[in-house]
Amino acid sequence: MTLHLKKSWIISLITSFVLLGGVFLSPAASANAAKVATSTYSDQSYSEDDYLHEELMDELELDDAEQELTKAQKEFEKYLEQISRLVPYENKAIDTLGSVGGEVNSTNRKSMYLKLTNTVIPNYTKTVSMLKQIKPSNPELKKIHAYYVKGSYLQLEGYLLYKQAVSKNKVNSKILQQGRAKVRAAGVLLDQYEQQIYPYARNIGYLH
């Protein structure tokens, strides 16, 4: 029975976060910079007071937009920082399980059982626990994060079934299949998370 193990995709997100080193200039700020660069003082139909008033109103509107955007970006950055803390546990669990090999049989059954018991399940349990403690206040981010939590919880259930399947001298193929079904279902939810988190980051101006 082959176990299809998926390397954690969240690493790419964290890598992007680290490489970027912070928030990009917001679209609103970029637009304002372009406006200032192309504006002229040659239009004599405006008095100086009218011009200053118009500029002030534009800046107030821009400040409101930037404040809203910056809030979303700052929360997302905080979110990534929280995620980055659990990634080492997640990686250790997945890498350790992957080191067993793809085919589960009588030869590697004991090795898989020990690795599941001593490393995989403890580290992935820690991952799930830390994920549940992350509670974004942004409604959209909260909804997206829920896919990660549910997917990881299902994956943990799959790993627990793997352990049960290899706990005795003979591999229990039926339970192993049940575990694989859980992991596949988890993969669907984690894919949904991945498909939504990147567009969200772009929409708030954090990624391009």
PDB file of C-alpha atoms in Angstrom:
ATOM      1  CA  MET A   1       0.000   0.000   0.000  1.00  0.00           C
ATOM      2  CA  THR A   2       1.608   3.211  -1.158  1.00  0.00           C
ATOM      3  CA  LEU A   3       1.404   6.260   1.058  1.00  0.00           C
ATOM      4  CA  HIS A   4       1.263   9.486  -0.911  1.00  0.00           C
ATOM      5  CA  LEU A   5       2.894  12.127   1.251  1.00  0.00           C
ATOM      6  CA  LYS A   6       2.562  15.752   0.327  1.00  0.00           C
ATOM      7  CA  LYS A   7       5.328  18.146   1.274  1.00  0.00           C
ATOM      8  CA  SER A   8       3.961  21.091   3.209  1.00  0.00           C
ATOM      9  CA  TRP A   9       3.075  23.866   0.744  1.00  0.00           C
ATOM     10  CA  ILE A  10       3.049  26.467   3.499  1.00  0.00           C
ATOM     11  CA  ILE A  11       6.857  26.642   3.305  1.00  0.00           C
ATOM     12  CA  SER A  12       6.618  28.503   0.024  1.00  0.00           C
ATOM     13  CA  LEU A  13       4.376  31.077   1.640  1.00  0.00           C
ATOM     14  CA  ILE A  14       6.724  31.571   4.557  1.00  0.00           C
ATOM     15  CA  THR A  15       9.700  31.758   2.204  1.00  0.00           C
ATOM     16  CA  SER A  16       7.939  34.507   0.294  1.00  0.00           C
ATOM     17  CA  PHE A  17       7.214  36.293   3.567  1.00  0.00           C
ATOM     18  CA  VAL A  18      10.863  36.158   4.637  1.00  0.00           C
ATOM     19  CA  LEU A  19      12.226  37.201   1.237  1.00  0.00           C
ATOM     20  CA  LEU A  20       9.845  40.119   0.968  1.00  0.00           C
ATOM     21  CA  GLY A  21      10.929  41.418   4.338  1.00  0.00           C
ATOM     22  CA  GLY A  22       7.700  43.273   4.941  1.00  0.00           C
ATOM     23  CA  VAL A  23       4.809  44.991   3.272  1.00  0.00           C
ATOM     24  CA  PHE A  24       4.930  46.424  -0.225  1.00  0.00           C
ATOM     25  CA  LEU A  25       3.927  50.015  -0.939  1.00  0.00           C
ATOM     26  CA  SER A  26       0.161  49.959  -1.000  1.00  0.00           C
ATOM     27  CA  PRO A  27      -1.662  50.485  -4.318  1.00  0.00           C
ATOM     28  CA  ALA A  28      -3.276  53.618  -2.887  1.00  0.00           C
ATOM     29  CA  ALA A  29       0.102  55.089  -1.977  1.00  0.00           C
ATOM     30  CA  SER A  30       1.475  54.175  -5.403  1.00  0.00           C
ATOM     31  CA  ALA A  31      -1.446  55.883  -7.105  1.00  0.00           C
ATOM     32  CA  ASN A  32      -0.955  59.013  -5.009  1.00  0.00           C
ATOM     33  CA  ALA A  33       2.751  59.107  -5.845  1.00  0.00           C
ATOM     34  CA  ALA A  34       1.940  58.899  -9.547  1.00  0.00           C
ATOM     35  CA  LYS A  35      -0.651  61.666  -9.198  1.00  0.00           C
ATOM     36  CA  VAL A  36       1.805  63.987  -7.476  1.00  0.00           C
ATOM     37  CA  ALA A  37       4.469  63.261 -10.075  1.00  0.00           C
ATOM     38  CA  THR A  38       2.188  64.175 -12.993  1.00  0.00           C
ATOM     39  CA  SER A  39       0.325  67.115 -11.451  1.00  0.00           C
ATOM     40  CA  THR A  40       1.020  70.679 -12.592  1.00  0.00           C
ATOM     41  CA  TYR A  41       0.324  74.113 -11.220  1.00  0.00           C
ATOM     42  CA  SER A  42      -0.416  75.633 -14.657  1.00  0.00           C
ATOM     43  CA  ASP A  43      -4.195  75.439 -14.416  1.00  0.00           C
ATOM     44  CA  GLN A  44      -5.164  79.034 -13.570  1.00  0.00           C
ATOM     45  CA  SER A  45      -8.857  78.196 -13.053  1.00  0.00           C
ATOM     46  CA  TYR A  46      -8.079  77.141  -9.485  1.00  0.00           C
ATOM     47  CA  SER A  47      -7.110  79.560  -6.777  1.00  0.00           C
ATOM     48  CA  GLU A  48      -4.331  78.544  -4.396  1.00  0.00           C
ATOM     49  CA  ASP A  49      -6.883  77.970  -1.632  1.00  0.00           C
ATOM     50  CA  ASP A  50      -9.022  75.774  -3.904  1.00  0.00           C
ATOM     51  CA  TYR A  51      -5.984  73.733  -4.880  1.00  0.00           C
ATOM     52  CA  LEU A  52      -4.844  73.268  -1.294  1.00  0.00           C
ATOM     53  CA  HIS A  53      -8.358  72.301  -0.222  1.00  0.00           C
ATOM     54  CA  GLU A  54      -8.596  69.715  -2.999  1.00  0.00           C
ATOM     55  CA  GLU A  55      -5.184  68.296  -2.117  1.00  0.00           C
ATOM     56  CA  LEU A  56      -6.139  68.108   1.550  1.00  0.00           C
ATOM     57  CA  MET A  57      -9.342  66.228   0.748  1.00  0.00           C
ATOM     58  CA  ASP A  58      -7.436  63.809  -1.486  1.00  0.00           C
ATOM     59  CA  GLU A  59      -4.915  63.180   1.271  1.00  0.00           C
ATOM     60  CA  LEU A  60      -7.658  62.551   3.828  1.00  0.00           C
ATOM     61  CA  GLU A  61      -9.329  60.047   1.529  1.00  0.00           C
ATOM     62  CA  LEU A  62      -5.977  58.427   0.835  1.00  0.00           C
ATOM     63  CA  ASP A  63      -5.151  58.217   4.539  1.00  0.00           C
ATOM     64  CA  ASP A  64      -8.434  56.401   5.178  1.00  0.00           C
ATOM     65  CA  ALA A  65      -7.742  53.932   2.371  1.00  0.00           C
ATOM     66  CA  GLU A  66      -4.147  53.387   3.453  1.00  0.00           C
ATOM     67  CA  GLN A  67      -5.134  52.937   7.084  1.00  0.00           C
ATOM     68  CA  GLU A  68      -7.637  50.232   6.134  1.00  0.00           C
ATOM     69  CA  LEU A  69      -5.169  48.496   3.842  1.00  0.00           C
ATOM     70  CA  THR A  70      -2.312  48.727   6.305  1.00  0.00           C
ATOM     71  CA  LYS A  71      -4.459  47.169   8.995  1.00  0.00           C
ATOM     72  CA  ALA A  72      -5.173  44.164   6.769  1.00  0.00           C
ATOM     73  CA  GLN A  73      -1.528  43.876   5.793  1.00  0.00           C
ATOM     74  CA  LYS A  74      -0.299  44.101   9.379  1.00  0.00           C
ATOM     75  CA  GLU A  75      -2.725  41.422  10.499  1.00  0.00           C
ATOM     76  CA  PHE A  76      -1.594  39.189   7.643  1.00  0.00           C
ATOM     77  CA  GLU A  77       2.035  39.702   8.593  1.00  0.00           C
ATOM     78  CA  LYS A  78       1.211  38.772  12.179  1.00  0.00           C
ATOM     79  CA  TYR A  79      -0.646  35.737  10.857  1.00  0.00           C
ATOM     80  CA  LEU A  80       2.402  34.607   8.869  1.00  0.00           C
ATOM     81  CA  GLU A  81       4.595  35.043  11.923  1.00  0.00           C
ATOM     82  CA  GLN A  82       2.255  32.780  13.901  1.00  0.00           C
ATOM     83  CA  ILE A  83       2.234  30.204  11.111  1.00  0.00           C
ATOM     84  CA  SER A  84       6.033  30.270  10.883  1.00  0.00           C
ATOM     85  CA  ARG A  85       6.265  29.090  14.505  1.00  0.00           C
ATOM     86  CA  LEU A  86       4.445  25.832  13.785  1.00  0.00           C
ATOM     87  CA  VAL A  87       6.135  25.044  10.457  1.00  0.00           C
ATOM     88  CA  PRO A  88       9.163  23.277  12.054  1.00  0.00           C
ATOM     89  CA  TYR A  89       6.825  20.832  13.840  1.00  0.00           C
ATOM     90  CA  GLU A  90       4.795  20.251  10.688  1.00  0.00           C
ATOM     91  CA  ASN A  91       7.919  19.660   8.605  1.00  0.00           C
ATOM     92  CA  LYS A  92       9.436  17.284  11.129  1.00  0.00           C
ATOM     93  CA  ALA A  93       6.280  15.178  11.169  1.00  0.00           C
ATOM     94  CA  ILE A  94       5.904  15.026   7.391  1.00  0.00           C
ATOM     95  CA  ASP A  95       9.607  14.515   6.664  1.00  0.00           C
ATOM     96  CA  THR A  96       9.859  11.733   9.247  1.00  0.00           C
ATOM     97  CA  LEU A  97       6.867   9.907   7.818  1.00  0.00           C
ATOM     98  CA  GLY A  98       8.274  10.306   4.323  1.00  0.00           C
ATOM     99  CA  SER A  99      11.580   8.763   5.411  1.00  0.00           C
ATOM    100  CA  VAL A 100       9.847   5.430   6.003  1.00  0.00           C
ATOM    101  CA  GLY A 101       9.373   4.930   2.274  1.00  0.00           C
ATOM    102  CA  GLY A 102       6.302   4.742   0.065  1.00  0.00           C
ATOM    103  CA  GLU A 103       5.340   1.089   0.514  1.00  0.00           C
ATOM    104  CA  VAL A 104       4.215  -0.114   3.935  1.00  0.00           C
ATOM    105  CA  ASN A 105       5.017  -3.770   4.506  1.00  0.00           C
ATOM    106  CA  SER A 106       6.237  -6.214   7.134  1.00  0.00           C
ATOM    107  CA  THR A 107       9.813  -5.057   6.623  1.00  0.00           C
ATOM    108  CA  ASN A 108       9.306  -1.403   7.527  1.00  0.00           C
ATOM    109  CA  ARG A 109       6.183  -1.795   9.672  1.00  0.00           C
ATOM    110  CA  LYS A 110       8.038  -1.570  12.989  1.00  0.00           C
ATOM    111  CA  SER A 111      10.107   1.404  11.838  1.00  0.00           C
ATOM    112  CA  MET A 112       6.962   3.211  10.742  1.00  0.00           C
ATOM    113  CA  TYR A 113       5.231   2.457  14.032  1.00  0.00           C
ATOM    114  CA  LEU A 114       8.132   3.846  16.071  1.00  0.00           C
ATOM    115  CA  LYS A 115       8.422   6.970  13.940  1.00  0.00           C
ATOM    116  CA  LEU A 116       4.686   7.603  14.091  1.00  0.00           C
ATOM    117  CA  THR A 117       4.646   7.112  17.858  1.00  0.00           C
ATOM    118  CA  ASN A 118       7.801   9.027  18.772  1.00  0.00           C
ATOM    119  CA  THR A 119       7.984  11.785  16.183  1.00  0.00           C
ATOM    120  CA  VAL A 120       5.205  12.104  13.615  1.00  0.00           C
ATOM    121  CA  ILE A 121       2.120  12.151  15.812  1.00  0.00           C
ATOM    122  CA  PRO A 122       3.607  14.255  18.674  1.00  0.00           C
ATOM    123  CA  ASN A 123       4.887  16.884  16.235  1.00  0.00           C
ATOM    124  CA  TYR A 124       1.746  16.968  14.143  1.00  0.00           C
ATOM    125  CA  THR A 125      -0.422  17.128  17.255  1.00  0.00           C
ATOM    126  CA  LYS A 126       1.593  20.187  18.254  1.00  0.00           C
ATOM    127  CA  THR A 127       1.003  21.625  14.775  1.00  0.00           C
ATOM    128  CA  VAL A 128      -2.756  21.218  15.017  1.00  0.00           C
ATOM    129  CA  SER A 129      -2.813  22.621  18.542  1.00  0.00           C
ATOM    130  CA  MET A 130      -0.905  25.734  17.471  1.00  0.00           C
ATOM    131  CA  LEU A 131      -3.120  26.172  14.419  1.00  0.00           C
ATOM    132  CA  LYS A 132      -6.236  26.155  16.577  1.00  0.00           C
ATOM    133  CA  GLN A 133      -4.784  28.920  18.733  1.00  0.00           C
ATOM    134  CA  ILE A 134      -4.443  31.249  15.734  1.00  0.00           C
ATOM    135  CA  LYS A 135      -7.622  33.302  15.517  1.00  0.00           C
ATOM    136  CA  PRO A 136      -7.559  35.971  12.777  1.00  0.00           C
ATOM    137  CA  SER A 137      -9.945  38.888  13.354  1.00  0.00           C
ATOM    138  CA  ASN A 138     -10.338  39.582   9.631  1.00  0.00           C
ATOM    139  CA  PRO A 139     -13.466  37.626   8.552  1.00  0.00           C
ATOM    140  CA  GLU A 140     -12.039  36.620   5.175  1.00  0.00           C
ATOM    141  CA  LEU A 141      -8.717  35.469   6.616  1.00  0.00           C
ATOM    142  CA  LYS A 142     -10.555  33.645   9.393  1.00  0.00           C
ATOM    143  CA  LYS A 143     -12.592  31.725   6.817  1.00  0.00           C
ATOM    144  CA  ILE A 144      -9.480  30.812   4.821  1.00  0.00           C
ATOM    145  CA  HIS A 145      -7.575  29.751   7.950  1.00  0.00           C
ATOM    146  CA  ALA A 146     -10.403  27.364   8.833  1.00  0.00           C
ATOM    147  CA  TYR A 147      -9.450  25.203   5.829  1.00  0.00           C
ATOM    148  CA  TYR A 148      -5.935  24.849   7.231  1.00  0.00           C
ATOM    149  CA  VAL A 149      -7.225  23.883  10.670  1.00  0.00           C
ATOM    150  CA  LYS A 150      -9.762  21.348   9.366  1.00  0.00           C
ATOM    151  CA  GLY A 151      -7.326  19.909   6.851  1.00  0.00           C
ATOM    152  CA  SER A 152      -4.577  19.457   9.410  1.00  0.00           C
ATOM    153  CA  TYR A 153      -6.962  17.899  11.902  1.00  0.00           C
ATOM    154  CA  LEU A 154      -8.068  15.351   9.279  1.00  0.00           C
ATOM    155  CA  GLN A 155      -4.439  14.629   8.447  1.00  0.00           C
ATOM    156  CA  LEU A 156      -3.705  13.968  12.108  1.00  0.00           C
ATOM    157  CA  GLU A 157      -6.613  11.536  12.210  1.00  0.00           C
ATOM    158  CA  GLY A 158      -5.101   9.817   9.190  1.00  0.00           C
ATOM    159  CA  TYR A 159      -1.736   9.516  10.925  1.00  0.00           C
ATOM    160  CA  LEU A 160      -3.416   8.015  13.991  1.00  0.00           C
ATOM    161  CA  LEU A 161      -5.020   5.411  11.740  1.00  0.00           C
ATOM    162  CA  TYR A 162      -1.621   4.686  10.184  1.00  0.00           C
ATOM    163  CA  LYS A 163      -0.287   3.995  13.655  1.00  0.00           C
ATOM    164  CA  GLN A 164      -3.176   1.671  14.404  1.00  0.00           C
ATOM    165  CA  ALA A 165      -2.649  -0.137  11.106  1.00  0.00           C
ATOM    166  CA  VAL A 166       1.002  -0.934  11.832  1.00  0.00           C
ATOM    167  CA  SER A 167       0.720  -1.505  15.577  1.00  0.00           C
ATOM    168  CA  LYS A 168       0.667  -5.302  15.285  1.00  0.00           C
ATOM    169  CA  ASN A 169       2.922  -7.793  13.542  1.00  0.00           C
ATOM    170  CA  LYS A 170       0.759  -7.832  10.419  1.00  0.00           C
ATOM    171  CA  VAL A 171      -0.130  -4.589   8.643  1.00  0.00           C
ATOM    172  CA  ASN A 172      -3.895  -4.000   8.738  1.00  0.00           C
ATOM    173  CA  SER A 173      -4.605  -2.985   5.125  1.00  0.00           C
ATOM    174  CA  LYS A 174      -8.192  -1.971   5.834  1.00  0.00           C
ATOM    175  CA  ILE A 175      -7.240   0.527   8.539  1.00  0.00           C
ATOM    176  CA  LEU A 176      -4.337   1.723   6.412  1.00  0.00           C
ATOM    177  CA  GLN A 177      -6.787   2.478   3.591  1.00  0.00           C
ATOM    178  CA  GLN A 178      -8.988   4.398   6.042  1.00  0.00           C
ATOM    179  CA  GLY A 179      -5.967   6.449   7.059  1.00  0.00           C
ATOM    180  CA  ARG A 180      -5.126   7.187   3.446  1.00  0.00           C
ATOM    181  CA  ALA A 181      -8.727   8.306   2.850  1.00  0.00           C
ATOM    182  CA  LYS A 182      -8.419  10.762   5.742  1.00  0.00           C
ATOM    183  CA  VAL A 183      -5.125  12.121   4.394  1.00  0.00           C
ATOM    184  CA  ARG A 184      -6.628  12.507   0.897  1.00  0.00           C
ATOM    185  CA  ALA A 185      -9.596  14.400   2.351  1.00  0.00           C
ATOM    186  CA  ALA A 186      -7.147  16.569   4.279  1.00  0.00           C
ATOM    187  CA  GLY A 187      -5.297  17.282   1.049  1.00  0.00           C
ATOM    188  CA  VAL A 188      -8.471  18.651  -0.538  1.00  0.00           C
ATOM    189  CA  LEU A 189      -8.957  21.137   2.315  1.00  0.00           C
ATOM    190  CA  LEU A 190      -5.301  22.147   2.357  1.00  0.00           C
ATOM    191  CA  ASP A 191      -5.437  22.719  -1.400  1.00  0.00           C
ATOM    192  CA  GLN A 192      -8.447  24.993  -0.880  1.00  0.00           C
ATOM    193  CA  TYR A 193      -6.458  26.934   1.690  1.00  0.00           C
ATOM    194  CA  GLU A 194      -3.542  27.314  -0.681  1.00  0.00           C
ATOM    195  CA  GLN A 195      -5.800  28.376  -3.550  1.00  0.00           C
ATOM    196  CA  GLN A 196      -7.322  31.130  -1.426  1.00  0.00           C
ATOM    197  CA  ILE A 197      -4.448  32.412   0.716  1.00  0.00           C
ATOM    198  CA  TYR A 198      -2.293  33.665  -2.164  1.00  0.00           C
ATOM    199  CA  PRO A 199      -5.094  35.654  -3.862  1.00  0.00           C
ATOM    200  CA  TYR A 200      -5.984  37.095  -0.447  1.00  0.00           C
ATOM    201  CA  ALA A 201      -2.392  38.246   0.077  1.00  0.00           C
ATOM    202  CA  ARG A 202      -2.391  39.852  -3.365  1.00  0.00           C
ATOM    203  CA  ASN A 203      -5.767  41.503  -2.851  1.00  0.00           C
ATOM    204  CA  ILE A 204      -4.577  43.310   0.269  1.00  0.00           C
ATOM    205  CA  GLY A 205      -1.413  44.435  -1.487  1.00  0.00           C
ATOM    206  CA  TYR A 206       0.933  42.194   0.472  1.00  0.00           C
ATOM    207  CA  LEU A 207       2.099  40.093  -2.479  1.00  0.00           C
ATOM    208  CA  HIS A 208       2.321  40.863  -6.192  1.00  0.00           C
TER     209      HIS A 208
END
